[in-house]
């Protein structure tokens, strides 16, 4: 089920590979992409990573989607000094390891969550229900402060109801009724897009139509087809996939049109493309015989760089974890379409 959140990732990295190779590769080197599926199993993740390094001679990983297994292989990657350039960036380890380089705003608890909730409060929604999935520990990590503090850092917001959920449960009617009875005017949903889609339908069937709020990688394009999610607010760690406000954003749109026109955009496709373009930015020090160390030198040189509008300002540090960026994009569903409420730019959480 968690894998469904990352639909489009393989196609996007394929689009990136085709685009980069058609434009000179990474500092003149053609890109070769190897893809593994660890099935959310830590031991498989470790063996896959070791195989890629020892057998396929991988010198950098790009766009790793490993929300449940990131911790498993990080010690090996640190021992080998091999960088992971971008990915889901949804667990704390992304900001704790010197070989992990997140390509977007910090998904740590709680700047992004507070950013999105404050967007709801600014629109007059102040009574919040918090629902969080049990499958991914980061769901609970993000929800816990909202419950304990009664609304996070958003002034005037009160948490009036909270509940854990499973992304495999077919029906959310009970939670809808409880949130309605508690007087919640908006729902902060820490789960996957398909579950959010089902919940919106279940709530509407009970005459309950709150504003829904969510974040980042769980926001998928199909949500726009559900009229009960009109108005949805979604904080994004990377550029909204509908954007073409900057040349870098327009390049993504053109690359998809050229190499995979059927690709459905999502927060995942945006994250994968941004991770790939971070690798491009880090490739400037690659020599005729490229190494992991040269990639690391390129990454360490990146300071306050937003990759032309694909990311918030990114800063990496030599032999130290990345500097978390508290800046985000903001999307909404309006009349059946996703729109960028900030016209291609970011706003930083205060």
Short mmCIF file of C-alpha atoms in Angstrom, two decimals:
data_model
loop_
_atom_site.label_atom_id
_atom_site.label_comp_id
_atom_site.label_asym_id
_atom_site.label_seq_id
_atom_site.Cartn_x
_atom_site.Cartn_y
_atom_site.Cartn_z
CA UNK A 1 0.00 0.00 0.00
CA UNK A 2 2.79 2.45 0.84
CA UNK A 3 4.32 1.71 -2.56
CA UNK A 4 1.19 3.16 -4.21
CA UNK A 5 2.15 6.58 -2.82
CA UNK A 6 5.26 6.47 -5.01
CA UNK A 7 3.50 5.70 -8.27
CA UNK A 8 5.30 7.33 -11.17
CA UNK A 9 8.73 7.30 -9.54
CA UNK A 10 10.34 4.84 -11.93
CA UNK A 11 8.87 6.57 -14.95
CA UNK A 12 10.10 9.95 -13.70
CA UNK A 13 13.66 8.79 -13.13
CA UNK A 14 13.49 7.34 -16.64
CA UNK A 15 12.39 10.71 -18.01
CA UNK A 16 15.24 12.37 -16.12
CA UNK A 17 17.76 9.86 -17.46
CA UNK A 18 16.60 10.40 -21.04
CA UNK A 19 16.62 14.18 -20.66
CA UNK A 20 20.05 14.35 -19.03
CA UNK A 21 21.65 12.01 -21.54
CA UNK A 22 20.18 14.04 -24.39
CA UNK A 23 21.79 17.14 -22.87
CA UNK A 24 25.32 15.94 -22.32
CA UNK A 25 24.94 13.66 -19.31
CA UNK A 26 26.44 14.46 -15.93
CA UNK A 27 29.36 16.68 -16.82
CA UNK A 28 29.81 14.64 -19.98
CA UNK A 29 29.09 11.21 -18.47
CA UNK A 30 26.04 9.21 -19.63
CA UNK A 31 23.65 8.28 -16.83
CA UNK A 32 23.00 4.60 -16.08
CA UNK A 33 20.08 3.98 -13.70
CA UNK A 34 19.62 0.79 -11.69
CA UNK A 35 16.31 0.28 -9.86
CA UNK A 36 15.67 -2.00 -6.88
CA UNK A 37 12.53 -2.64 -4.83
CA UNK A 38 13.26 -3.49 -1.20
CA UNK A 39 9.60 -4.23 -0.44
CA UNK A 40 9.87 -2.05 2.68
CA UNK A 41 12.06 -4.76 4.24
CA UNK A 42 15.21 -3.46 6.01
CA UNK A 43 17.33 -6.56 5.34
CA UNK A 44 16.44 -6.50 1.66
CA UNK A 45 17.27 -2.81 1.57
CA UNK A 46 20.75 -3.46 2.94
CA UNK A 47 21.47 -6.30 0.52
CA UNK A 48 20.17 -4.26 -2.44
CA UNK A 49 22.40 -1.32 -1.56
CA UNK A 50 25.47 -3.52 -1.08
CA UNK A 51 24.80 -5.25 -4.40
CA UNK A 52 24.52 -1.95 -6.24
CA UNK A 53 27.83 -0.80 -4.78
CA UNK A 54 29.89 -3.99 -5.06
CA UNK A 55 28.48 -5.49 -8.27
CA UNK A 56 27.10 -2.56 -10.26
CA UNK A 57 29.76 -0.11 -9.02
CA UNK A 58 27.23 2.61 -8.24
CA UNK A 59 28.94 5.81 -7.07
CA UNK A 60 25.76 7.68 -6.05
CA UNK A 61 22.11 6.92 -5.38
CA UNK A 62 19.48 9.32 -6.75
CA UNK A 63 15.83 9.66 -5.72
CA UNK A 64 15.71 6.87 -3.13
CA UNK A 65 12.16 6.24 -1.88
CA UNK A 66 12.66 4.42 1.41
CA UNK A 67 10.39 5.81 4.16
CA UNK A 68 10.50 2.58 6.16
CA UNK A 69 14.07 1.47 5.39
CA UNK A 70 16.27 4.57 5.19
CA UNK A 71 17.91 3.80 8.52
CA UNK A 72 18.82 0.24 7.53
CA UNK A 73 21.55 0.98 5.01
CA UNK A 74 22.83 4.35 6.18
CA UNK A 75 25.74 2.95 8.22
CA UNK A 76 27.01 1.01 5.18
CA UNK A 77 26.67 4.07 2.95
CA UNK A 78 28.60 6.11 5.51
CA UNK A 79 31.34 3.49 5.67
CA UNK A 80 31.65 3.54 1.88
CA UNK A 81 31.20 7.34 1.72
CA UNK A 82 28.57 7.08 -1.01
CA UNK A 83 25.97 9.88 -1.29
CA UNK A 84 22.22 9.46 -1.57
CA UNK A 85 21.04 12.43 -3.61
CA UNK A 86 17.39 13.10 -2.85
CA UNK A 87 14.37 10.88 -2.30
CA UNK A 88 11.32 10.72 -0.07
CA UNK A 89 13.18 12.57 2.73
CA UNK A 90 10.33 11.69 5.10
CA UNK A 91 12.25 10.23 8.05
CA UNK A 92 14.53 11.99 10.51
CA UNK A 93 17.64 10.16 9.31
CA UNK A 94 17.69 12.32 6.17
CA UNK A 95 18.80 15.25 8.35
CA UNK A 96 21.11 13.22 10.57
CA UNK A 97 23.53 11.55 8.16
CA UNK A 98 26.38 13.26 6.28
CA UNK A 99 25.78 11.08 3.19
CA UNK A 100 22.06 11.83 2.78
CA UNK A 101 21.18 14.94 0.76
CA UNK A 102 17.43 15.76 0.86
CA UNK A 103 16.27 17.74 -2.16
CA UNK A 104 13.37 19.62 -0.58
CA UNK A 105 12.07 21.45 2.45
CA UNK A 106 12.43 19.72 5.78
CA UNK A 107 9.82 17.01 6.31
CA UNK A 108 10.81 16.78 9.96
CA UNK A 109 8.22 17.44 12.59
CA UNK A 110 7.02 20.05 12.61
CA UNK A 111 7.76 23.02 10.31
CA UNK A 112 5.94 21.63 7.27
CA UNK A 113 2.93 20.52 9.28
CA UNK A 114 2.68 23.89 10.99
CA UNK A 115 3.12 25.68 7.66
CA UNK A 116 0.12 23.90 6.13
CA UNK A 117 -2.06 24.22 9.23
CA UNK A 118 -1.33 27.94 9.39
CA UNK A 119 -2.53 28.19 5.78
CA UNK A 120 -5.85 26.69 6.91
CA UNK A 121 -6.05 29.04 9.90
CA UNK A 122 -5.45 32.04 7.62
CA UNK A 123 -8.60 31.00 5.76
CA UNK A 124 -10.68 30.92 8.95
CA UNK A 125 -10.48 27.22 9.81
CA UNK A 126 -9.53 26.83 13.46
CA UNK A 127 -11.08 23.59 14.78
CA UNK A 128 -8.87 20.69 13.70
CA UNK A 129 -9.22 16.91 13.57
CA UNK A 130 -5.94 14.99 13.26
CA UNK A 131 -5.83 11.56 11.62
CA UNK A 132 -2.55 9.68 11.28
CA UNK A 133 -1.59 6.34 9.79
CA UNK A 134 -0.13 3.47 11.83
CA UNK A 135 1.96 2.02 8.99
CA UNK A 136 4.60 4.75 8.82
CA UNK A 137 6.14 6.02 12.10
CA UNK A 138 6.57 9.47 10.60
CA UNK A 139 2.77 9.85 10.51
CA UNK A 140 2.55 9.52 14.28
CA UNK A 141 5.67 11.63 14.80
CA UNK A 142 4.09 14.51 12.94
CA UNK A 143 0.71 14.13 14.60
CA UNK A 144 1.87 13.79 18.20
CA UNK A 145 2.79 17.47 18.73
CA UNK A 146 -0.48 18.57 17.14
CA UNK A 147 -2.37 16.47 19.64
CA UNK A 148 -0.27 17.33 22.67
CA UNK A 149 -0.11 21.06 22.00
CA UNK A 150 -3.69 21.30 20.80
CA UNK A 151 -2.90 22.71 17.37
CA UNK A 152 0.84 22.86 16.89
CA UNK A 153 2.35 26.29 16.36
CA UNK A 154 -0.66 27.70 14.53
CA UNK A 155 -2.09 30.40 16.74
CA UNK A 156 -5.82 30.09 17.33
CA UNK A 157 -6.08 26.48 16.08
CA UNK A 158 -7.49 23.88 18.47
CA UNK A 159 -7.22 20.11 18.04
CA UNK A 160 -10.73 18.93 18.90
CA UNK A 161 -10.38 15.31 17.74
CA UNK A 162 -7.62 12.85 16.89
CA UNK A 163 -7.42 9.22 15.84
CA UNK A 164 -5.00 6.73 14.36
CA UNK A 165 -6.06 5.06 11.11
CA UNK A 166 -4.79 2.36 8.78
CA UNK A 167 -4.25 3.04 5.10
CA UNK A 168 -5.72 -0.41 4.45
CA UNK A 169 -9.07 0.27 6.12
CA UNK A 170 -11.87 0.48 3.56
CA UNK A 171 -14.11 2.91 5.41
CA UNK A 172 -13.63 6.00 7.57
CA UNK A 173 -17.25 6.70 8.49
CA UNK A 174 -16.60 6.31 12.22
CA UNK A 175 -13.84 8.90 12.15
CA UNK A 176 -15.96 11.23 10.05
CA UNK A 177 -18.82 11.09 12.55
CA UNK A 178 -16.52 11.59 15.52
CA UNK A 179 -14.78 14.56 13.90
CA UNK A 180 -18.12 16.07 12.94
CA UNK A 181 -19.48 15.67 16.45
CA UNK A 182 -16.34 17.26 17.89
CA UNK A 183 -16.93 20.32 15.70
CA UNK A 184 -13.82 20.01 13.54
CA UNK A 185 -13.94 22.41 10.58
CA UNK A 186 -10.84 20.94 8.97
CA UNK A 187 -9.03 17.61 8.95
CA UNK A 188 -5.26 17.25 8.97
CA UNK A 189 -4.71 13.90 7.28
CA UNK A 190 -1.35 12.15 7.69
CA UNK A 191 -1.80 9.18 5.38
CA UNK A 192 -1.79 8.23 1.72
CA UNK A 193 -3.78 9.78 -1.10
CA UNK A 194 -6.08 6.82 -1.70
CA UNK A 195 -7.15 6.77 1.95
CA UNK A 196 -7.79 10.50 1.88
CA UNK A 197 -9.92 10.03 -1.23
CA UNK A 198 -12.03 7.39 0.54
CA UNK A 199 -12.40 9.43 3.69
CA UNK A 200 -13.65 12.48 1.80
CA UNK A 201 -16.36 10.32 0.23
CA UNK A 202 -17.29 8.73 3.56
CA UNK A 203 -17.56 12.10 5.28
CA UNK A 204 -19.66 13.60 2.49
CA UNK A 205 -22.06 10.67 2.78
CA UNK A 206 -22.62 11.72 6.39
CA UNK A 207 -23.24 15.34 5.46
CA UNK A 208 -19.82 16.36 6.74
CA UNK A 209 -17.70 18.47 4.38
CA UNK A 210 -14.64 19.78 6.22
CA UNK A 211 -11.58 21.32 4.61
CA UNK A 212 -8.92 18.65 4.18
CA UNK A 213 -5.25 19.41 4.74
CA UNK A 214 -2.25 17.22 3.93
CA UNK A 215 1.43 17.36 3.11
CA UNK A 216 3.99 16.48 0.52
CA UNK A 217 4.56 13.02 -0.90
CA UNK A 218 1.09 11.64 -0.07
CA UNK A 219 -0.65 14.17 -2.34
CA UNK A 220 -1.53 12.52 -5.64
CA UNK A 221 -3.06 13.87 -8.83
CA UNK A 222 -6.22 11.75 -8.61
CA UNK A 223 -7.37 13.69 -5.55
CA UNK A 224 -8.40 16.54 -7.84
CA UNK A 225 -11.12 14.32 -9.36
CA UNK A 226 -12.97 14.12 -6.04
CA UNK A 227 -15.35 17.09 -5.64
CA UNK A 228 -15.43 16.53 -1.88
CA UNK A 229 -11.76 17.52 -1.73
CA UNK A 230 -12.28 20.91 -3.35
CA UNK A 231 -10.26 23.46 -1.41
CA UNK A 232 -7.71 20.92 -0.18
CA UNK A 233 -4.52 22.55 1.08
CA UNK A 234 -1.25 20.69 0.60
CA UNK A 235 2.20 21.80 1.66
CA UNK A 236 4.93 20.60 -0.70
CA UNK A 237 8.64 20.11 -0.07
CA UNK A 238 9.39 20.41 -3.81
CA UNK A 239 7.83 22.38 -6.64
CA UNK A 240 4.18 21.58 -7.41
CA UNK A 241 4.12 19.28 -10.43
CA UNK A 242 1.71 21.59 -12.27
CA UNK A 243 4.18 24.48 -12.23
CA UNK A 244 6.00 26.08 -15.14
CA UNK A 245 6.62 29.48 -13.58
CA UNK A 246 10.41 29.25 -13.86
CA UNK A 247 12.58 27.89 -16.69
CA UNK A 248 13.60 24.95 -14.51
CA UNK A 249 9.96 24.07 -13.81
CA UNK A 250 9.10 24.45 -17.50
CA UNK A 251 11.95 22.08 -18.36
CA UNK A 252 10.28 19.38 -16.25
CA UNK A 253 7.01 19.86 -18.14
CA UNK A 254 8.75 19.69 -21.51
CA UNK A 255 10.78 16.61 -20.54
CA UNK A 256 7.64 14.73 -19.49
CA UNK A 257 5.90 15.77 -22.70
CA UNK A 258 8.87 14.57 -24.75
CA UNK A 259 9.80 11.31 -23.06
CA UNK A 260 6.66 10.06 -21.24
CA UNK A 261 3.56 12.13 -22.07
CA UNK A 262 1.28 9.72 -20.24
CA UNK A 263 3.03 10.23 -16.90
CA UNK A 264 0.63 11.43 -14.21
CA UNK A 265 2.24 14.16 -12.13
CA UNK A 266 2.35 13.95 -8.36
CA UNK A 267 4.42 15.01 -5.38
CA UNK A 268 6.49 11.88 -6.05
CA UNK A 269 7.27 12.78 -9.65
CA UNK A 270 8.23 16.29 -8.54
CA UNK A 271 10.53 14.91 -5.82
CA UNK A 272 12.20 12.45 -8.20
CA UNK A 273 12.83 15.08 -10.86
CA UNK A 274 14.20 17.51 -8.28
CA UNK A 275 16.49 14.81 -6.89
CA UNK A 276 17.76 14.18 -10.38
CA UNK A 277 18.44 17.85 -11.02
CA UNK A 278 20.23 18.08 -7.68
CA UNK A 279 22.51 15.34 -9.01
CA UNK A 280 23.08 17.47 -12.12
CA UNK A 281 24.03 20.44 -9.95
CA UNK A 282 26.41 18.23 -7.95
CA UNK A 283 28.11 16.77 -11.01
CA UNK A 284 30.24 19.79 -11.88
CA UNK A 285 33.35 18.29 -10.23
CA UNK A 286 33.16 14.93 -12.00
CA UNK A 287 36.36 14.10 -13.85
CA UNK A 288 37.05 11.57 -16.62
CA UNK A 289 36.88 8.82 -14.00
CA UNK A 290 34.00 9.93 -11.74
CA UNK A 291 33.91 8.95 -8.07
CA UNK A 292 31.65 9.26 -5.07
CA UNK A 293 34.12 11.69 -3.54
CA UNK A 294 33.70 14.02 -6.53
CA UNK A 295 29.92 13.90 -6.15
CA UNK A 296 30.33 14.76 -2.47
CA UNK A 297 32.52 17.74 -3.33
CA UNK A 298 29.85 19.00 -5.69
CA UNK A 299 27.11 18.55 -3.10
CA UNK A 300 29.08 20.32 -0.38
CA UNK A 301 29.43 23.35 -2.67
CA UNK A 302 25.65 23.81 -2.83
CA UNK A 303 24.67 26.74 -0.61
CA UNK A 304 21.30 28.50 -0.57
CA UNK A 305 20.48 27.03 -4.00
CA UNK A 306 16.85 26.48 -5.01
CA UNK A 307 17.72 24.70 -8.28
CA UNK A 308 15.95 27.33 -10.33
CA UNK A 309 12.67 27.05 -8.43
CA UNK A 310 12.49 23.26 -8.11
CA UNK A 311 13.22 23.36 -4.38
CA UNK A 312 13.45 25.74 -1.47
CA UNK A 313 16.96 27.04 -0.81
CA UNK A 314 19.23 24.03 -0.16
CA UNK A 315 22.45 24.08 1.84
CA UNK A 316 24.76 21.10 2.40
CA UNK A 317 27.73 20.82 4.71
CA UNK A 318 31.03 18.97 4.41
CA UNK A 319 31.03 15.75 6.44
CA UNK A 320 27.91 16.88 8.29
CA UNK A 321 24.13 16.56 7.91
CA UNK A 322 22.19 18.85 5.59
CA UNK A 323 20.87 22.15 6.92
CA UNK A 324 17.06 21.70 7.15
CA UNK A 325 15.08 24.19 5.08
CA UNK A 326 11.80 25.37 6.67
CA UNK A 327 10.45 26.70 3.36
CA UNK A 328 7.64 25.14 1.31
CA UNK A 329 5.39 25.38 -1.71
CA UNK A 330 1.60 25.39 -1.23
CA UNK A 331 -0.96 23.69 -3.48
CA UNK A 332 -4.75 23.64 -3.45
CA UNK A 333 -7.52 21.93 -5.38
CA UNK A 334 -9.77 24.48 -7.03
CA UNK A 335 -12.63 23.46 -9.31
CA UNK A 336 -11.16 20.05 -10.01
CA UNK A 337 -7.58 21.18 -10.64
CA UNK A 338 -4.44 21.50 -8.59
CA UNK A 339 -3.07 25.04 -8.48
CA UNK A 340 0.02 26.58 -6.92
CA UNK A 341 -1.09 29.24 -4.44
CA UNK A 342 2.35 30.84 -4.41
CA UNK A 343 2.98 31.05 -8.16
CA UNK A 344 6.10 28.93 -8.25
CA UNK A 345 7.74 30.28 -5.11
CA UNK A 346 8.19 29.18 -1.52
CA UNK A 347 7.24 30.63 1.81
CA UNK A 348 9.23 29.93 4.95
CA UNK A 349 7.60 28.75 8.16
CA UNK A 350 7.95 31.29 10.93
#
